[in-house]
Amino acid sequence: MIWLWILLAAALTVLGIFWLGRLPAASRPLAGAAVMLGLTGYALQGSPALPGHPVAQAAEPEGFGEAITDRQQGMANRFGPAAQWIGMSDGFMRTGKTELAAQTLEKGLERYPDNVDLWTGLGNALVAHGGGVMSPAAALAFDEAAKRDPSHPAPPFFAGLAMAQSGDLKGAEAVWNRLLQRSPADAPWRPDLEMRLAQLRQALGPELPLESPAGP
């Protein structure tokens, strides 16, 4: 049945070319030959009777949790003076405009130079802009955030995430382990941190003991 529809479509195509298209008589044999060539090729290679087979979407590779733009660990102050800058930066990050995201946070830091969330967000944006690599500028932003508030969990958490994504698994393990040791048992970010740390240690394999010694 499918071939009947194919031949009908070919006939309508020829009629359209010859009469509706007002093709010159000298060019009609060439046009007809082109249509016949197409039918011949389809007859040799086409398989109209085969059922449809949608392509399954490839599974995302396993990593260390959500993307680096994730801010849902209860670490960022979404109602403080820097919330609007963080919101705008997150919007740019979601659309892949990482340079604008970083520039937005830099503008926010001109107004609030001691805001930990802005410095941490700037580190995240610079890492994303560098293709997931911890650049010196990103490391400096995380360091500046930690200087503003050494007890804040966001700078070491996101710095460790950037280090892990950059391939420095041992460095990330050390940073996250120190953060875990000083995190309260009921901290909202602790379950997520424990999950990522377990994935990290599994990736490192037997070369690392289950509990690394805490740093200074």
mmCIF file of C-alpha atoms in Angstrom:
data_model
loop_
_atom_site.group_PDB
_atom_site.id
_atom_site.type_symbol
_atom_site.label_atom_id
_atom_site.label_comp_id
_atom_site.label_asym_id
_atom_site.label_seq_id
_atom_site.Cartn_x
_atom_site.Cartn_y
_atom_site.Cartn_z
ATOM 1 C CA MET A 1 0.000 0.000 0.000
ATOM 2 C CA ILE A 2 2.849 2.353 0.761
ATOM 3 C CA TRP A 3 4.171 2.070 -2.789
ATOM 4 C CA LEU A 4 0.810 3.216 -4.168
ATOM 5 C CA TRP A 5 1.126 6.444 -2.208
ATOM 6 C CA ILE A 6 4.745 6.866 -3.301
ATOM 7 C CA LEU A 7 3.821 6.461 -6.988
ATOM 8 C CA LEU A 8 0.913 8.863 -6.564
ATOM 9 C CA ALA A 9 3.208 11.435 -5.008
ATOM 10 C CA ALA A 10 5.682 10.993 -7.845
ATOM 11 C CA ALA A 11 2.931 11.459 -10.435
ATOM 12 C CA LEU A 12 1.711 14.634 -8.743
ATOM 13 C CA THR A 13 5.276 15.901 -8.650
ATOM 14 C CA VAL A 14 5.709 15.326 -12.373
ATOM 15 C CA LEU A 15 2.380 17.025 -13.139
ATOM 16 C CA GLY A 16 3.350 19.994 -11.019
ATOM 17 C CA ILE A 17 6.696 20.326 -12.737
ATOM 18 C CA PHE A 18 5.339 19.963 -16.256
ATOM 19 C CA TRP A 19 2.168 22.053 -16.141
ATOM 20 C CA LEU A 20 1.973 24.157 -13.002
ATOM 21 C CA GLY A 21 5.654 24.968 -13.152
ATOM 22 C CA ARG A 22 5.420 25.629 -16.898
ATOM 23 C CA LEU A 23 8.678 23.845 -17.495
ATOM 24 C CA PRO A 24 9.979 24.249 -21.086
ATOM 25 C CA ALA A 25 9.480 21.180 -23.288
ATOM 26 C CA ALA A 26 13.217 20.760 -23.769
ATOM 27 C CA SER A 27 13.749 20.402 -19.990
ATOM 28 C CA ARG A 28 10.886 17.993 -19.277
ATOM 29 C CA PRO A 29 12.797 14.773 -20.071
ATOM 30 C CA LEU A 30 15.557 15.785 -17.650
ATOM 31 C CA ALA A 31 13.046 16.559 -14.878
ATOM 32 C CA GLY A 32 11.254 13.269 -15.449
ATOM 33 C CA ALA A 33 14.538 11.395 -15.309
ATOM 34 C CA ALA A 34 15.370 13.062 -11.989
ATOM 35 C CA VAL A 35 12.065 11.923 -10.483
ATOM 36 C CA MET A 36 12.578 8.377 -11.762
ATOM 37 C CA LEU A 37 16.126 8.351 -10.378
ATOM 38 C CA GLY A 38 14.778 9.315 -6.978
ATOM 39 C CA LEU A 39 12.202 6.523 -7.085
ATOM 40 C CA THR A 40 14.866 4.021 -8.091
ATOM 41 C CA GLY A 41 17.142 5.020 -5.245
ATOM 42 C CA TYR A 42 14.302 4.762 -2.742
ATOM 43 C CA ALA A 43 13.320 1.348 -4.096
ATOM 44 C CA LEU A 44 16.880 0.114 -3.568
ATOM 45 C CA GLN A 45 17.580 1.596 -0.136
ATOM 46 C CA GLY A 46 14.264 2.667 1.390
ATOM 47 C CA SER A 47 12.383 0.575 3.952
ATOM 48 C CA PRO A 48 8.938 2.150 4.324
ATOM 49 C CA ALA A 49 7.432 -0.961 5.945
ATOM 50 C CA LEU A 50 9.755 -0.900 8.954
ATOM 51 C CA PRO A 51 8.143 0.259 12.208
ATOM 52 C CA GLY A 52 9.261 3.468 13.840
ATOM 53 C CA HIS A 53 12.076 3.232 16.340
ATOM 54 C CA PRO A 54 12.591 6.386 18.415
ATOM 55 C CA VAL A 55 16.153 6.997 19.513
ATOM 56 C CA ALA A 56 16.591 6.781 23.245
ATOM 57 C CA GLN A 57 18.241 9.749 24.886
ATOM 58 C CA ALA A 58 21.722 8.982 26.122
ATOM 59 C CA ALA A 59 22.052 8.813 29.849
ATOM 60 C CA GLU A 60 24.018 11.600 31.503
ATOM 61 C CA PRO A 61 27.420 10.515 32.764
ATOM 62 C CA GLU A 62 27.752 10.048 36.491
ATOM 63 C CA GLY A 63 29.508 12.861 38.271
ATOM 64 C CA PHE A 64 29.618 14.424 41.684
ATOM 65 C CA GLY A 65 25.992 15.578 41.820
ATOM 66 C CA GLU A 66 24.354 18.603 40.253
ATOM 67 C CA ALA A 67 26.008 21.146 38.021
ATOM 68 C CA ILE A 68 28.185 23.848 39.448
ATOM 69 C CA THR A 69 25.323 26.377 39.206
ATOM 70 C CA ASP A 70 23.412 24.477 41.909
ATOM 71 C CA ARG A 71 22.585 26.754 44.833
ATOM 72 C CA GLN A 72 20.012 24.615 46.615
ATOM 73 C CA GLN A 73 22.084 23.456 49.586
ATOM 74 C CA GLY A 74 20.769 26.165 51.907
ATOM 75 C CA MET A 75 24.034 28.087 51.709
ATOM 76 C CA ALA A 76 23.094 31.270 49.846
ATOM 77 C CA ASN A 77 21.112 34.093 51.391
ATOM 78 C CA ARG A 78 18.338 34.650 48.856
ATOM 79 C CA PHE A 79 16.798 37.519 50.768
ATOM 80 C CA GLY A 80 19.872 39.631 51.493
ATOM 81 C CA PRO A 81 21.160 42.662 49.612
ATOM 82 C CA ALA A 82 22.980 40.489 47.073
ATOM 83 C CA ALA A 83 19.974 38.308 46.192
ATOM 84 C CA GLN A 84 19.050 40.292 43.076
ATOM 85 C CA TRP A 85 22.579 40.030 41.679
ATOM 86 C CA ILE A 86 22.701 36.301 42.350
ATOM 87 C CA GLY A 87 19.288 35.843 40.732
ATOM 88 C CA MET A 88 20.330 37.690 37.577
ATOM 89 C CA SER A 89 23.617 35.783 37.431
ATOM 90 C CA ASP A 90 21.830 32.443 37.794
ATOM 91 C CA GLY A 91 19.557 33.401 34.900
ATOM 92 C CA PHE A 92 22.533 34.084 32.665
ATOM 93 C CA MET A 93 24.188 30.839 33.782
ATOM 94 C CA ARG A 94 21.133 28.780 32.867
ATOM 95 C CA THR A 95 21.195 30.171 29.328
ATOM 96 C CA GLY A 96 24.929 29.601 28.910
ATOM 97 C CA LYS A 97 25.893 33.286 29.136
ATOM 98 C CA THR A 98 28.634 32.695 31.648
ATOM 99 C CA GLU A 99 30.553 35.879 30.873
ATOM 100 C CA LEU A 100 27.480 38.000 31.597
ATOM 101 C CA ALA A 101 26.926 35.991 34.773
ATOM 102 C CA ALA A 102 30.418 36.838 35.995
ATOM 103 C CA GLN A 103 30.101 40.485 34.984
ATOM 104 C CA THR A 104 26.800 40.769 36.859
ATOM 105 C CA LEU A 105 28.402 39.508 40.062
ATOM 106 C CA GLU A 106 31.353 41.840 39.608
ATOM 107 C CA LYS A 107 28.882 44.740 39.458
ATOM 108 C CA GLY A 108 27.275 43.457 42.634
ATOM 109 C CA LEU A 109 30.656 43.272 44.350
ATOM 110 C CA GLU A 110 31.282 46.932 43.527
ATOM 111 C CA ARG A 111 28.323 47.681 45.764
ATOM 112 C CA TYR A 112 28.750 44.904 48.319
ATOM 113 C CA PRO A 113 32.481 44.067 48.328
ATOM 114 C CA ASP A 114 32.305 41.938 51.495
ATOM 115 C CA ASN A 115 29.390 39.713 50.490
ATOM 116 C CA VAL A 116 30.315 36.021 50.723
ATOM 117 C CA ASP A 117 27.555 34.861 48.378
ATOM 118 C CA LEU A 118 28.659 37.226 45.635
ATOM 119 C CA TRP A 119 32.289 36.135 45.857
ATOM 120 C CA THR A 120 31.268 32.467 45.839
ATOM 121 C CA GLY A 121 28.925 33.044 42.924
ATOM 122 C CA LEU A 122 31.712 34.794 41.040
ATOM 123 C CA GLY A 123 33.934 31.759 41.556
ATOM 124 C CA ASN A 124 31.185 29.502 40.198
ATOM 125 C CA ALA A 125 30.612 31.741 37.178
ATOM 126 C CA LEU A 126 34.326 31.869 36.369
ATOM 127 C CA VAL A 127 34.593 28.090 36.603
ATOM 128 C CA ALA A 128 31.613 27.688 34.278
ATOM 129 C CA HIS A 129 33.037 30.288 31.890
ATOM 130 C CA GLY A 130 36.287 28.318 31.803
ATOM 131 C CA GLY A 131 34.527 25.138 30.777
ATOM 132 C CA GLY A 132 34.455 23.602 34.248
ATOM 133 C CA VAL A 133 38.115 24.249 35.025
ATOM 134 C CA MET A 134 39.270 25.880 38.241
ATOM 135 C CA SER A 135 41.163 28.915 36.937
ATOM 136 C CA PRO A 136 43.396 31.146 39.106
ATOM 137 C CA ALA A 137 40.716 33.848 38.958
ATOM 138 C CA ALA A 138 38.064 31.416 40.201
ATOM 139 C CA ALA A 139 40.332 30.173 42.983
ATOM 140 C CA LEU A 140 40.964 33.770 44.018
ATOM 141 C CA ALA A 141 37.220 34.443 44.167
ATOM 142 C CA PHE A 142 36.665 31.423 46.433
ATOM 143 C CA ASP A 143 39.577 32.537 48.629
ATOM 144 C CA GLU A 144 38.111 36.029 48.910
ATOM 145 C CA ALA A 145 34.771 34.532 49.910
ATOM 146 C CA ALA A 146 36.426 32.406 52.621
ATOM 147 C CA LYS A 147 38.278 35.428 53.975
ATOM 148 C CA ARG A 148 35.006 37.312 54.419
ATOM 149 C CA ASP A 149 33.503 34.538 56.532
ATOM 150 C CA PRO A 150 35.733 31.530 57.371
ATOM 151 C CA SER A 151 32.766 29.679 58.895
ATOM 152 C CA HIS A 152 30.540 29.959 55.813
ATOM 153 C CA PRO A 153 30.058 26.572 54.098
ATOM 154 C CA ALA A 154 29.597 27.850 50.540
ATOM 155 C CA PRO A 155 33.204 28.788 49.645
ATOM 156 C CA PRO A 156 34.760 25.397 50.486
ATOM 157 C CA PHE A 157 31.782 23.479 49.148
ATOM 158 C CA PHE A 158 31.839 25.077 45.695
ATOM 159 C CA ALA A 159 35.626 25.280 45.628
ATOM 160 C CA GLY A 160 35.734 21.528 46.227
ATOM 161 C CA LEU A 161 33.140 20.971 43.521
ATOM 162 C CA ALA A 162 35.201 22.992 41.062
ATOM 163 C CA MET A 163 38.357 21.085 42.014
ATOM 164 C CA ALA A 164 36.592 17.749 41.508
ATOM 165 C CA GLN A 165 35.279 18.792 38.111
ATOM 166 C CA SER A 166 38.769 19.963 37.171
ATOM 167 C CA GLY A 167 40.236 16.564 38.018
ATOM 168 C CA ASP A 168 41.859 17.430 41.350
ATOM 169 C CA LEU A 169 40.040 14.696 43.268
ATOM 170 C CA LYS A 170 42.463 14.552 46.197
ATOM 171 C CA GLY A 171 42.307 18.301 46.698
ATOM 172 C CA ALA A 172 38.523 18.242 46.564
ATOM 173 C CA GLU A 173 38.397 15.378 49.069
ATOM 174 C CA ALA A 174 40.565 17.295 51.514
ATOM 175 C CA VAL A 175 38.453 20.459 51.241
ATOM 176 C CA TRP A 176 35.138 18.628 51.544
ATOM 177 C CA ASN A 177 36.355 16.451 54.415
ATOM 178 C CA ARG A 178 37.309 19.516 56.458
ATOM 179 C CA LEU A 179 33.930 21.083 55.670
ATOM 180 C CA LEU A 180 32.113 17.902 56.724
ATOM 181 C CA GLN A 181 33.952 17.745 60.038
ATOM 182 C CA ARG A 182 32.876 21.251 60.991
ATOM 183 C CA SER A 183 29.315 21.000 59.651
ATOM 184 C CA PRO A 184 26.537 20.554 62.239
ATOM 185 C CA ALA A 185 24.672 17.265 62.152
ATOM 186 C CA ASP A 186 21.445 19.033 61.134
ATOM 187 C CA ALA A 187 23.011 21.309 58.501
ATOM 188 C CA PRO A 188 20.806 21.364 55.365
ATOM 189 C CA TRP A 189 23.814 20.911 53.088
ATOM 190 C CA ARG A 190 25.313 17.958 54.999
ATOM 191 C CA PRO A 191 23.418 15.099 53.229
ATOM 192 C CA ASP A 192 24.379 16.489 49.826
ATOM 193 C CA LEU A 193 27.973 16.932 50.922
ATOM 194 C CA GLU A 194 28.156 13.389 52.293
ATOM 195 C CA MET A 195 26.762 12.001 49.041
ATOM 196 C CA ARG A 196 29.298 13.864 46.909
ATOM 197 C CA LEU A 197 32.154 12.960 49.228
ATOM 198 C CA ALA A 198 31.222 9.263 49.042
ATOM 199 C CA GLN A 199 31.180 9.452 45.232
ATOM 200 C CA LEU A 200 34.534 11.180 45.288
ATOM 201 C CA ARG A 201 36.123 8.561 47.524
ATOM 202 C CA GLN A 202 34.723 5.798 45.360
ATOM 203 C CA ALA A 203 36.311 7.428 42.318
ATOM 204 C CA LEU A 204 39.645 7.729 44.110
ATOM 205 C CA GLY A 205 39.628 4.030 44.924
ATOM 206 C CA PRO A 206 41.768 2.213 47.515
ATOM 207 C CA GLU A 207 44.582 4.746 47.384
ATOM 208 C CA LEU A 208 42.688 6.922 49.886
ATOM 209 C CA PRO A 209 41.632 5.825 53.388
ATOM 210 C CA LEU A 210 37.977 6.124 54.283
ATOM 211 C CA GLU A 211 38.664 9.019 56.641
ATOM 212 C CA SER A 212 41.344 11.499 55.700
ATOM 213 C CA PRO A 213 42.994 13.428 58.515
ATOM 214 C CA ALA A 214 41.609 16.872 59.037
ATOM 215 C CA GLY A 215 43.681 19.797 57.927
ATOM 216 C CA PRO A 216 44.677 22.704 60.113
#
